[in-house]
Structures are given as C-alpha cells and as structure tokens.
Amino acid sequence: MEPQTLHQLFAAACSRHDREDALLYKEGGEWKKLSSAGWLAAAQETAMGLAARGVEKGDRVVLLSENRVEWFTVEAGLQLLGAVTVPIYPTLTAAQTAYIVRDSGARVVLASTADQYAKIRAVRDQLPALETVFTFDEGAGGESWETLMSAGKAAGEADPGGTDLLAAAVSGGDLATIIYTSGTTGNPKGVMLTQQNLVQNALAGTEAIILSPEDVAMSVLPYSHVFARMVAHYLYPHCGVSIAIAESMDKLVENIGEIRPTVMACVPRFYEKMRDRVLEGVAAGSPLKQKIFHWALRTGRAMGRHRQQGTEPPVGLKFRYRLATRLVFDKLHKRLGGRMRLFVSGGAALPQEVAEFFLAAGWLIIEGYGLTETSPVITVNRPDRFRFGTVGVPVRGVEVRIADDGEIACRGHNVMKGYFGNAAATEEAIVGGWFHTGDVGEFDEDGFLRITDRKKDLLVTAGGKNVAPQPIEAMLKTSPYIAEMVMIGDARPYLAALVAPDFDQLRRFCEAEGIPADTDEVMAADERVRAHLEAEIARRSENLAPYEQIKKIAVIADTFSVESGELTPTLKVKRRVVSERYADRIDSLYG
C-alpha cells in the first residue's frame, strides 16, 4: 500500500533499509553514525515528549536551527505527532523571526543555540501565542531538549502503543508544514503543504532521479528550504541513501574528501565556483598543461553532446576520452572523493555552460524546477533523458501548461493547500486548480521546459522592448570576475547594470595589471576595473540582440548577502531592495 503520510513513508524506509549509517554527522571533530532504528526511536521520543507537554496534532511548532542531526529527528517526530513544522532560516533577524512566529501562531519554538534563543528572547513580548522555547544545546537558555527527550522515552516505555495511536490520527490531507517564502517584496507568505503534497512529490522524485542504498549523499543546503528538505528528509531516506550532514558551506570540500559521497544537491553558485577554481588552476599552470587540459575539455564536450543526444560516439572519440580522463579528469574526481556520480541543482537557473563543463569532466548535473508552493518539484531532467538549458519534463502526477502571456501554470498532487491566513493571495495564485507560478517559460519540441524569466521581473525599455533579465544575468555571471549583478532598464532608454565583483578574482587581475588593490572600495572605484568588467560583459553578450545588451555599469564595493538584505535566504536577489539602496548610482547611469 502506498504511504499516505510522511511518517508512513519514513517508518517503511527505516524497516526496509535498516541502515547502521542512515545519518552521518560531525561532533567533536569526528564523524558519528545514527542508525535507521536510532533515528526512528528519536522521532518517537520527540513525539511522545511533545505530546506529554500538550502539543497536539495541528499545532504549529517553529524549528529555528542550522543544519544538524536534531533537524532530522525532530522533523520526523513532528510528522509522527501530526504537528505542523514551521522552519525559520537561522540567518534571519529577530524581527523577521518574530513575524513568522507570530503569523503562524506557533505555540512552541525549538531553537538550536544560545544565539538563536536570544532572538526569541528579544521579541518574546511580541509573541502572545508562544508558550515554550526548547533549545538543543545544553545551557543555551529556555527549556532543555534533552530533558524533554528523556521524558518522551519514559512515556514511550510506559505506553508502548502511544506512538502508533498518534501516527494513526494523521491522514494524507492534514497539514504537514508551513514554509514562509523568502519575500523579495513585502512580508513573506506562509505556504501550507499537506502530508500528501510532500509524500507524492517524494515518490515522483524517486522515479525521476535513480538512487539506491549504495549511495552516500552529502547534504549542505539549509533544511529551512523546501528543496533541501524534500531531498534530504524524504527522498534520500525512502531510497535508503546514507546522508552525511556537512558542517557548513565553508567546510564542504573538506567534508566531501572525508565522506567521499556519490550524490549531492546544491545551488548553481557552488558549481560555478567549482568550475572557476579549476580554470584558475589551469591558467596558473604551464603552457603544456593548459594545452592538455583544453584538449581534454574539448574531447569531453564532444562526448557530452553524444550523451545528451543519446547517440553512440565514434570509436576514436571514445579512445580520446579515455585518455583525457586518465590525464585530466581523474584528478578532478579525486578532489571530490573519487566516487561522485551525480549532482542535483536547484534554487536558481544553472548556466548551460557550467552544466556542459561538468558533463565534459564526467559528472552529470540534473536540473529541475519548482517552487515552495509546489512541494517543490514540477519538472526535472532525468539521468537518461536530459537537455541542458531546460529544467526537464513534468514529474508523475503533475500537469504543466503555458498561458497566453507565457506564464507557467501547473496542477496536480504537488500544489499547496494555500497561503496561511491569506485567502486573497491564495485565490490569486490558484485559479481553477491551476497554480500560477509567476515564471515565464516555453516547451521545446520534445517537451522539455525552458524558463525564460520571472513575470514580474521583465524589463520594458522606453523603446517598448521586453527584456528578460534573469537568463542574461545568469550568463554574464559565468565570468569569474562577477559575483552578482542586477540589470536595470524598466522604462529607461537602454539597459544598465549594478555589478558586485568577485573581489578575490578581481584582486588577482589588479595585481597582474598594476592596479591598486588595497581594498575592495579602491578596486571598485578604478576606471580600469570598470573597463575590464565592461569588456567581460561585452564579450559574453555578442550573441544578444542590441536592445538586450548592457550599455553602462556601476561597480559597487559591497557584496550582496542575506545578512545585508540584498539576498533572500535562498540567494535570490531582492531587486526592489537593491533598486532602492542604490537609487543614486542607478540614476547616475542615465544622467
């Protein structure tokens, strides 16, 4: 019988796979293991402990934590209990955190550290519904999580059938989570996803991306995000994959070397930076090494085209590729542990050039598409059927259509229940069962979906030309010198852009050219730097229509970040914030 709830999905996976290393996490400088049985037991203790404290099915429980092993055990426990998980990014401010806790009406907050607890303490008087705050770290403040877990264990021993009764009360139509969207404009909205939304999306995902108990996954994306949670908490366990929790993005490469994973999901920027670092190393090598590398890359690209088209490569090309692998690509694979076979990319558009580079080196990056409101997967490429520059074909049970104005709409098991406490926004987003994504796209002749831009982000120049900025920005950010950029031009005579450089790369250029590089501000203000970035942009824009090409840029010394407010927690640029913050610089581009 097909599972109807997340707990049924999880419990069946624990029984079917029964791994000793279901979860791997680092503690005290050493990697430790949690078995499938241990994971299930911790989930049961969580459910029983919270139930003993009065938490009931349907109650909202905030989870304010960095990625750590408790995220897995607590999320599984909340789904067993039928409580509604409300995740909050640990990077959000106290005020942003207060809004979500208050709007969701959460009775309980589970916080990880003293820093996270301090946010809640600072705004506690603004949270009338909040009753209890537990903290995972001992001595972090609030009530002790260990004490609650001990109480849950004792309750389970006293009532062995208690967890079965709790689980039996949860059904597929019940609310599983409320995830607050990043909010590029205005306050975030709480997306309500049901048990069946997530279960069906997980099952459809496993049909598209082939995983097995032989796989070991490195998990690094924040679990507050629906993409990371779907992959790590539901899809991986269902397939019996061992999950290693990375310490942080900064330690990711080190952790990969220690664990030697076979699969990993990440955001496009990681893949872009990885490619840039490889090319940097090549550029620093001897002319002979550079020549060998670029020959190998051309050979790999030729092999990649055959793989993408599903055609048999010539014998001579196969031989050259084996040689290229031995001379060049094997060394790249060893840097990532030597066992990596599959990457998954989500959260933003993956530049086609980056995907082709990885495939040439022997790694396939599978790109999909979805939103928080769609649980999240709408479409995905498959390992045996993929096309770069697209986000694949719809997963099982999901229909997709393109409206007359180009907007993508979908319906199926993945569409959210609605926005929490916001009927007007729900009615605007879901019409006749079809969820309107706000993205603009098109299908190619073989049914692969291509995203062209966000509907609200389209720029209409003073000359009446429609320009989709996101694909152009993504292409231009393949320059190693550009970290972020925001195109400007709505109701303006031509396109311009704010450019935030990758200052590490830019410093090397400046030092080689004799340009002062004492500070980021000094580099950003130098006319030679601006000219260099303009040349980079012009070179990559040769195939664009004239009205799509950027005429002027302003180089800014700031680095866009979540903390400074220019990026959402999922690393999307907040265009309105950037436009307001740099209004004077933008006006100067049209002076």
Tab-separated table of C-alpha atoms in Angstrom, residues 3-384:
chain	number	residue	atom	x	y	z
A	3	PRO	CA	2.162	5.623	2.053
A	4	GLN	CA	-0.293	8.421	2.797
A	5	THR	CA	1.725	10.339	5.399
A	6	LEU	CA	5.340	11.327	5.885
A	7	HIS	CA	5.608	9.111	8.942
A	8	GLN	CA	4.393	6.103	6.972
A	9	LEU	CA	6.956	6.914	4.268
A	10	PHE	CA	9.726	7.255	6.864
A	11	ALA	CA	8.843	4.234	9.014
A	12	ALA	CA	8.622	1.983	5.949
A	13	ALA	CA	12.037	3.225	4.778
A	14	CYS	CA	13.600	2.523	8.193
A	15	SER	CA	12.214	-1.020	8.136
A	16	ARG	CA	13.117	-1.689	4.510
A	17	HIS	CA	16.682	-0.402	4.610
A	18	ASP	CA	17.649	-0.610	8.314
A	19	ARG	CA	20.990	1.177	7.852
A	20	GLU	CA	23.645	1.489	10.543
A	21	ASP	CA	24.761	4.747	8.904
A	22	ALA	CA	21.414	6.303	7.999
A	23	LEU	CA	22.734	9.665	9.214
A	24	LEU	CA	26.339	10.806	9.472
A	25	TYR	CA	27.180	13.940	11.424
A	26	LYS	CA	30.314	15.510	12.817
A	27	GLU	CA	30.654	16.059	16.539
A	28	GLY	CA	33.836	16.888	18.433
A	29	GLY	CA	35.839	16.677	15.213
A	30	GLU	CA	34.715	13.105	14.474
A	31	TRP	CA	32.068	11.666	12.188
A	32	LYS	CA	29.377	9.778	14.089
A	33	LYS	CA	26.571	7.492	12.926
A	34	LEU	CA	22.872	7.296	13.680
A	35	SER	CA	21.145	4.110	12.549
A	36	SER	CA	17.701	3.874	10.984
A	37	ALA	CA	16.430	2.327	14.227
A	38	GLY	CA	18.045	5.093	16.287
A	39	TRP	CA	16.541	7.764	14.035
A	40	LEU	CA	13.068	6.246	14.360
A	41	ALA	CA	13.434	5.897	18.148
A	42	ALA	CA	14.492	9.549	18.478
A	43	ALA	CA	11.480	10.589	16.397
A	44	GLN	CA	9.185	8.602	18.670
A	45	GLU	CA	10.725	10.161	21.779
A	46	THR	CA	10.251	13.618	20.255
A	47	ALA	CA	6.592	12.951	19.512
A	48	MET	CA	5.845	11.452	22.932
A	49	GLY	CA	7.771	14.173	24.780
A	50	LEU	CA	5.964	16.996	22.998
A	51	ALA	CA	2.612	15.258	23.373
A	52	ALA	CA	3.206	14.980	27.118
A	53	ARG	CA	3.746	18.762	27.169
A	54	GLY	CA	0.406	19.368	25.487
A	55	VAL	CA	1.461	19.714	21.836
A	56	GLU	CA	-1.302	18.277	19.655
A	57	LYS	CA	-1.955	17.413	16.043
A	58	GLY	CA	-2.252	20.628	14.027
A	59	ASP	CA	-0.248	22.777	16.470
A	60	ARG	CA	2.423	24.876	14.789
A	61	VAL	CA	5.967	24.258	16.025
A	62	VAL	CA	8.797	26.538	14.902
A	63	LEU	CA	12.146	24.945	14.131
A	64	LEU	CA	14.861	27.620	14.308
A	65	SER	CA	18.117	25.812	13.674
A	66	GLU	CA	21.146	25.372	11.490
A	67	ASN	CA	21.574	22.019	9.739
A	68	ARG	CA	22.305	19.416	12.404
A	69	VAL	CA	21.234	15.901	13.316
A	70	GLU	CA	18.364	17.169	15.507
A	71	TRP	CA	16.733	18.653	12.409
A	72	PHE	CA	16.182	15.105	11.128
A	73	THR	CA	14.974	13.524	14.352
A	74	VAL	CA	12.710	16.447	15.310
A	75	GLU	CA	11.133	16.802	11.854
A	76	ALA	CA	10.363	13.060	11.819
A	77	GLY	CA	8.895	13.338	15.329
A	78	LEU	CA	6.685	16.292	14.438
A	79	GLN	CA	5.284	14.438	11.418
A	80	LEU	CA	4.539	11.373	13.577
A	81	LEU	CA	2.686	13.604	16.037
A	82	GLY	CA	0.875	15.474	13.278
A	83	ALA	CA	2.211	18.820	14.440
A	84	VAL	CA	2.963	21.405	11.749
A	85	THR	CA	6.645	22.204	11.206
A	86	VAL	CA	7.357	25.914	10.673
A	87	PRO	CA	11.036	26.204	9.683
A	88	ILE	CA	12.851	29.526	10.022
A	89	TYR	CA	16.203	30.310	8.439
A	90	PRO	CA	18.785	30.763	11.201
A	91	THR	CA	20.186	33.752	9.268
A	92	LEU	CA	17.013	35.814	9.745
A	93	THR	CA	16.965	38.711	12.180
A	94	ALA	CA	14.988	38.768	15.412
A	95	ALA	CA	12.335	40.986	13.805
A	96	GLN	CA	11.962	38.693	10.789
A	97	THR	CA	11.805	35.684	13.096
A	98	ALA	CA	9.145	37.364	15.238
A	99	TYR	CA	6.949	37.969	12.194
A	100	ILE	CA	6.889	34.268	11.259
A	101	VAL	CA	6.389	33.008	14.812
A	102	ARG	CA	3.542	35.493	15.321
A	103	ASP	CA	1.900	34.992	11.918
A	104	SER	CA	1.946	31.204	12.215
A	105	GLY	CA	0.516	31.288	15.743
A	106	ALA	CA	3.205	28.874	16.919
A	107	ARG	CA	2.857	27.616	20.498
A	108	VAL	CA	6.348	26.117	20.667
A	109	VAL	CA	9.777	27.120	19.360
A	110	LEU	CA	12.658	24.663	19.079
A	111	ALA	CA	15.908	26.654	18.870
A	112	SER	CA	19.393	25.287	18.322
A	113	THR	CA	21.889	27.560	20.077
A	114	ALA	CA	22.168	30.423	22.530
A	115	ASP	CA	22.300	32.863	19.592
A	116	GLN	CA	19.025	31.572	18.170
A	117	TYR	CA	17.392	31.552	21.593
A	118	ALA	CA	18.485	35.168	22.080
A	119	LYS	CA	16.429	36.187	19.019
A	120	ILE	CA	13.283	34.751	20.556
A	121	ARG	CA	14.040	36.230	23.964
A	122	ALA	CA	14.478	39.692	22.379
A	123	VAL	CA	10.985	39.621	20.851
A	124	ARG	CA	9.130	37.394	23.329
A	125	ASP	CA	6.746	40.198	24.337
A	126	GLN	CA	5.561	40.349	20.683
A	127	LEU	CA	4.560	36.669	20.611
A	128	PRO	CA	1.329	36.214	22.586
A	129	ALA	CA	0.665	32.627	21.409
A	130	LEU	CA	4.154	31.341	22.254
A	131	GLU	CA	4.201	29.141	25.353
A	132	THR	CA	7.526	27.300	25.399
A	133	VAL	CA	11.030	27.546	23.934
A	134	PHE	CA	13.269	24.479	23.948
A	135	THR	CA	16.950	24.602	22.985
A	136	PHE	CA	19.060	21.757	21.609
A	137	ASP	CA	22.337	22.961	23.172
A	138	GLU	CA	22.552	22.469	26.913
A	139	GLY	CA	22.759	25.773	28.759
A	140	ALA	CA	21.645	27.785	25.703
A	141	GLY	CA	18.582	29.109	27.531
A	142	GLY	CA	14.972	28.083	27.533
A	143	GLU	CA	13.986	24.549	28.446
A	144	SER	CA	16.327	21.606	27.939
A	145	TRP	CA	15.693	19.466	24.879
A	146	GLU	CA	17.484	16.523	26.473
A	147	THR	CA	15.089	16.640	29.409
A	148	LEU	CA	12.117	16.596	27.025
A	149	MET	CA	13.586	13.647	25.109
A	150	SER	CA	14.148	11.716	28.326
A	151	ALA	CA	10.528	12.349	29.293
A	152	GLY	CA	9.445	11.196	25.841
A	153	LYS	CA	11.435	7.980	26.182
A	154	ALA	CA	9.884	7.276	29.593
A	155	ALA	CA	6.406	7.967	28.220
A	156	GLY	CA	7.014	5.562	25.354
A	157	GLU	CA	8.162	2.827	27.699
A	158	ALA	CA	5.094	3.341	29.887
A	159	ASP	CA	2.767	3.314	26.853
A	160	PRO	CA	4.350	1.202	24.046
A	161	GLY	CA	1.378	1.760	21.749
A	162	GLY	CA	1.288	5.523	22.233
A	163	THR	CA	3.199	6.417	19.095
A	164	ASP	CA	1.014	4.112	16.980
A	165	LEU	CA	-2.070	5.950	18.192
A	166	LEU	CA	-0.504	9.325	17.405
A	167	ALA	CA	0.533	8.222	13.902
A	168	ALA	CA	-2.878	6.666	13.170
A	169	ALA	CA	-4.599	10.013	13.803
A	170	VAL	CA	-2.660	11.694	10.942
A	171	SER	CA	-4.021	11.490	7.386
A	172	GLY	CA	-2.805	12.499	3.957
A	173	GLY	CA	-4.891	15.657	3.799
A	174	ASP	CA	-3.519	17.016	7.065
A	175	LEU	CA	-1.169	19.985	7.094
A	176	ALA	CA	2.477	18.929	7.399
A	177	THR	CA	4.345	22.225	7.247
A	178	ILE	CA	4.040	25.960	6.742
A	179	ILE	CA	7.066	27.333	4.905
A	180	TYR	CA	7.393	31.078	4.638
A	181	THR	CA	8.509	32.301	1.240
A	182	SER	CA	11.610	34.445	1.041
A	183	GLY	CA	9.679	37.595	0.321
A	184	THR	CA	11.523	39.540	-2.385
A	185	THR	CA	8.724	42.078	-1.981
A	186	GLY	CA	6.704	42.677	1.191
A	187	ASN	CA	6.242	40.278	4.061
A	188	PRO	CA	6.716	36.557	3.429
A	189	LYS	CA	3.644	34.368	2.947
A	190	GLY	CA	3.167	31.057	4.733
A	191	VAL	CA	2.885	28.229	2.209
A	192	MET	CA	0.733	25.366	3.540
A	193	LEU	CA	1.855	21.932	2.330
A	194	THR	CA	-0.042	18.778	3.231
A	195	GLN	CA	1.235	15.309	4.034
A	196	GLN	CA	0.197	14.093	0.572
A	197	ASN	CA	1.770	17.083	-1.173
A	198	LEU	CA	5.157	16.040	0.159
A	199	VAL	CA	4.710	12.249	0.040
A	200	GLN	CA	3.584	12.238	-3.591
A	201	ASN	CA	6.292	14.667	-4.622
A	202	ALA	CA	8.923	12.482	-2.947
A	203	LEU	CA	7.644	9.352	-4.694
A	204	ALA	CA	7.537	11.131	-8.059
A	205	GLY	CA	11.061	12.420	-7.452
A	206	THR	CA	12.450	8.952	-6.797
A	207	GLU	CA	11.034	7.787	-10.126
A	208	ALA	CA	12.876	10.592	-11.902
A	209	ILE	CA	16.248	10.512	-10.123
A	210	ILE	CA	17.535	6.987	-9.625
A	211	LEU	CA	19.081	6.485	-6.171
A	212	SER	CA	19.923	3.322	-4.230
A	213	PRO	CA	21.228	2.090	-0.847
A	214	GLU	CA	24.663	2.055	-2.469
A	215	ASP	CA	24.619	5.865	-2.476
A	216	VAL	CA	26.054	8.223	0.122
A	217	ALA	CA	24.778	11.809	-0.062
A	218	MET	CA	26.497	14.957	1.151
A	219	SER	CA	23.808	17.298	2.464
A	220	VAL	CA	24.633	21.020	2.746
A	221	LEU	CA	21.641	23.129	1.667
A	222	PRO	CA	19.612	24.672	4.530
A	223	TYR	CA	16.717	22.459	5.636
A	224	SER	CA	14.549	25.532	6.097
A	225	HIS	CA	14.290	25.476	2.294
A	226	VAL	CA	11.778	23.087	0.746
A	227	PHE	CA	14.211	21.785	-1.903
A	228	ALA	CA	16.794	20.713	0.678
A	229	ARG	CA	14.142	19.240	2.931
A	230	MET	CA	12.456	17.269	0.144
A	231	VAL	CA	15.744	15.751	-0.980
A	232	ALA	CA	17.425	15.081	2.374
A	233	HIS	CA	14.482	14.316	4.669
A	234	TYR	CA	12.104	12.441	2.402
A	235	LEU	CA	13.649	11.337	-0.913
A	236	TYR	CA	17.029	10.079	0.371
A	237	PRO	CA	15.618	8.002	3.270
A	238	HIS	CA	12.964	6.470	1.009
A	239	CYS	CA	15.715	5.255	-1.329
A	240	GLY	CA	17.936	4.019	1.514
A	241	VAL	CA	20.674	6.603	0.891
A	242	SER	CA	23.147	7.299	3.724
A	243	ILE	CA	23.045	11.046	4.486
A	244	ALA	CA	26.113	12.981	5.653
A	245	ILE	CA	25.360	16.413	7.132
A	246	ALA	CA	28.040	18.875	6.012
A	247	GLU	CA	29.421	21.108	8.761
A	248	SER	CA	28.966	24.223	6.648
A	249	MET	CA	29.358	25.504	3.102
A	250	ASP	CA	32.862	26.688	4.030
A	251	LYS	CA	33.875	23.161	5.038
A	252	LEU	CA	32.015	21.414	2.247
A	253	VAL	CA	35.024	20.438	0.149
A	254	GLU	CA	36.834	19.172	3.273
A	255	ASN	CA	33.779	17.143	4.301
A	256	ILE	CA	33.437	15.713	0.790
A	257	GLY	CA	37.037	14.491	0.990
A	258	GLU	CA	36.294	12.779	4.312
A	259	ILE	CA	32.989	11.139	3.355
A	260	ARG	CA	33.595	10.502	-0.372
A	261	PRO	CA	29.904	10.831	-1.315
A	262	THR	CA	28.281	9.615	-4.517
A	263	VAL	CA	25.498	12.211	-4.833
A	264	MET	CA	24.931	15.805	-3.775
A	265	ALA	CA	22.326	18.528	-4.263
A	266	CYS	CA	23.454	22.152	-4.281
A	267	VAL	CA	22.752	25.575	-5.745
A	268	PRO	CA	24.174	26.755	-9.095
A	269	ARG	CA	26.658	29.145	-7.480
A	270	PHE	CA	28.556	26.205	-5.952
A	271	TYR	CA	29.007	24.595	-9.357
A	272	GLU	CA	30.011	27.908	-10.913
A	273	LYS	CA	32.682	28.495	-8.261
A	274	MET	CA	33.987	24.971	-8.555
A	275	ARG	CA	34.420	25.373	-12.300
A	276	ASP	CA	36.087	28.766	-11.803
A	277	ARG	CA	38.603	27.289	-9.332
A	278	VAL	CA	39.509	24.548	-11.807
A	279	LEU	CA	40.042	27.078	-14.589
A	280	GLU	CA	42.135	29.255	-12.254
A	281	GLY	CA	44.404	26.318	-11.536
A	282	VAL	CA	44.745	25.605	-15.241
A	283	ALA	CA	45.594	29.238	-16.007
A	284	ALA	CA	48.369	29.125	-13.381
A	285	GLY	CA	49.912	26.009	-14.941
A	286	SER	CA	52.492	25.647	-17.701
A	287	PRO	CA	51.554	26.185	-21.366
A	288	LEU	CA	51.789	22.426	-21.931
A	289	LYS	CA	49.402	21.659	-19.052
A	290	GLN	CA	46.991	24.295	-20.337
A	291	LYS	CA	47.097	22.783	-23.816
A	292	ILE	CA	46.426	19.270	-22.480
A	293	PHE	CA	43.548	20.465	-20.297
A	294	HIS	CA	41.767	22.350	-23.065
A	295	TRP	CA	42.209	19.408	-25.437
A	296	ALA	CA	40.676	17.163	-22.779
A	297	LEU	CA	37.817	19.632	-22.247
A	298	ARG	CA	37.036	19.756	-25.989
A	299	THR	CA	37.078	15.969	-26.083
A	300	GLY	CA	34.795	15.785	-23.043
A	301	ARG	CA	32.365	18.276	-24.556
A	302	ALA	CA	32.161	16.166	-27.717
A	303	MET	CA	31.381	13.090	-25.610
A	304	GLY	CA	28.836	15.085	-23.635
A	305	ARG	CA	26.963	16.062	-26.791
A	306	HIS	CA	26.597	12.394	-27.726
A	307	ARG	CA	25.369	11.540	-24.233
A	308	GLN	CA	22.850	14.380	-24.271
A	309	GLN	CA	21.573	13.394	-27.722
A	310	GLY	CA	21.538	9.680	-26.895
A	311	THR	CA	23.818	8.787	-29.825
A	312	GLU	CA	26.770	6.424	-29.966
A	313	PRO	CA	30.149	8.242	-30.082
A	314	PRO	CA	32.748	7.149	-32.668
A	315	VAL	CA	35.414	4.670	-31.571
A	316	GLY	CA	38.152	7.283	-31.969
A	317	LEU	CA	36.349	9.739	-29.704
A	318	LYS	CA	35.880	7.039	-27.053
A	319	PHE	CA	39.596	6.332	-27.107
A	320	ARG	CA	40.490	10.042	-26.836
A	321	TYR	CA	38.054	10.471	-23.948
A	322	ARG	CA	39.586	7.554	-22.030
A	323	LEU	CA	42.961	9.216	-22.464
A	324	ALA	CA	41.574	12.616	-21.423
A	325	THR	CA	40.044	11.022	-18.337
A	326	ARG	CA	43.338	9.418	-17.353
A	327	LEU	CA	45.386	12.580	-17.947
A	328	VAL	CA	42.989	15.228	-16.591
A	329	PHE	CA	39.548	14.281	-15.338
A	330	ASP	CA	40.570	11.554	-12.892
A	331	LYS	CA	42.498	14.197	-10.943
A	332	LEU	CA	39.380	16.368	-10.690
A	333	HIS	CA	37.323	13.420	-9.469
A	334	LYS	CA	39.852	12.637	-6.751
A	335	ARG	CA	39.379	16.153	-5.348
A	336	LEU	CA	35.758	15.215	-4.647
A	337	GLY	CA	36.494	11.837	-3.156
A	338	GLY	CA	36.587	9.830	-6.371
A	339	ARG	CA	33.058	8.370	-6.074
A	340	MET	CA	30.765	11.271	-7.013
A	341	ARG	CA	28.415	10.154	-9.790
A	342	LEU	CA	25.521	12.617	-9.704
A	343	PHE	CA	24.866	16.250	-8.835
A	344	VAL	CA	21.434	17.846	-8.489
A	345	SER	CA	20.961	21.594	-8.956
A	346	GLY	CA	18.033	23.694	-7.766
A	347	GLY	CA	17.006	27.027	-6.297
A	348	ALA	CA	18.033	29.089	-9.338
A	349	ALA	CA	18.910	28.716	-13.008
A	350	LEU	CA	22.050	26.687	-13.780
A	351	PRO	CA	24.076	28.251	-16.621
A	352	GLN	CA	24.229	25.831	-19.549
A	353	GLU	CA	27.956	26.451	-19.920
A	354	VAL	CA	28.535	25.184	-16.366
A	355	ALA	CA	26.440	22.049	-16.914
A	356	GLU	CA	28.365	21.276	-20.110
A	357	PHE	CA	31.704	21.775	-18.342
A	358	PHE	CA	30.772	19.263	-15.618
A	359	LEU	CA	29.482	16.695	-18.103
A	360	ALA	CA	32.703	17.000	-20.085
A	361	ALA	CA	34.580	16.110	-16.898
A	362	GLY	CA	32.321	13.097	-16.343
A	363	TRP	CA	29.745	14.487	-13.895
A	364	LEU	CA	26.091	14.902	-14.737
A	365	ILE	CA	24.228	17.774	-13.071
A	366	ILE	CA	20.485	17.127	-13.021
A	367	GLU	CA	18.481	20.364	-13.004
A	368	GLY	CA	14.840	20.611	-12.028
A	369	TYR	CA	12.274	23.314	-11.399
A	370	GLY	CA	9.713	24.098	-8.750
A	371	LEU	CA	8.612	26.464	-6.036
A	372	THR	CA	7.794	26.233	-2.358
A	373	GLU	CA	4.122	26.335	-3.393
A	374	THR	CA	4.594	23.175	-5.490
A	375	SER	CA	6.183	20.988	-2.810
A	376	PRO	CA	8.591	21.769	-4.693
A	377	VAL	CA	9.205	19.701	-7.851
A	378	ILE	CA	7.276	20.486	-11.050
A	379	THR	CA	9.730	19.287	-13.687
A	380	VAL	CA	13.131	17.619	-13.676
A	381	ASN	CA	15.687	16.287	-16.109
A	382	ARG	CA	16.460	12.586	-15.866
A	383	PRO	CA	19.860	10.861	-15.887
A	384	ASP	CA	18.798	9.021	-19.049
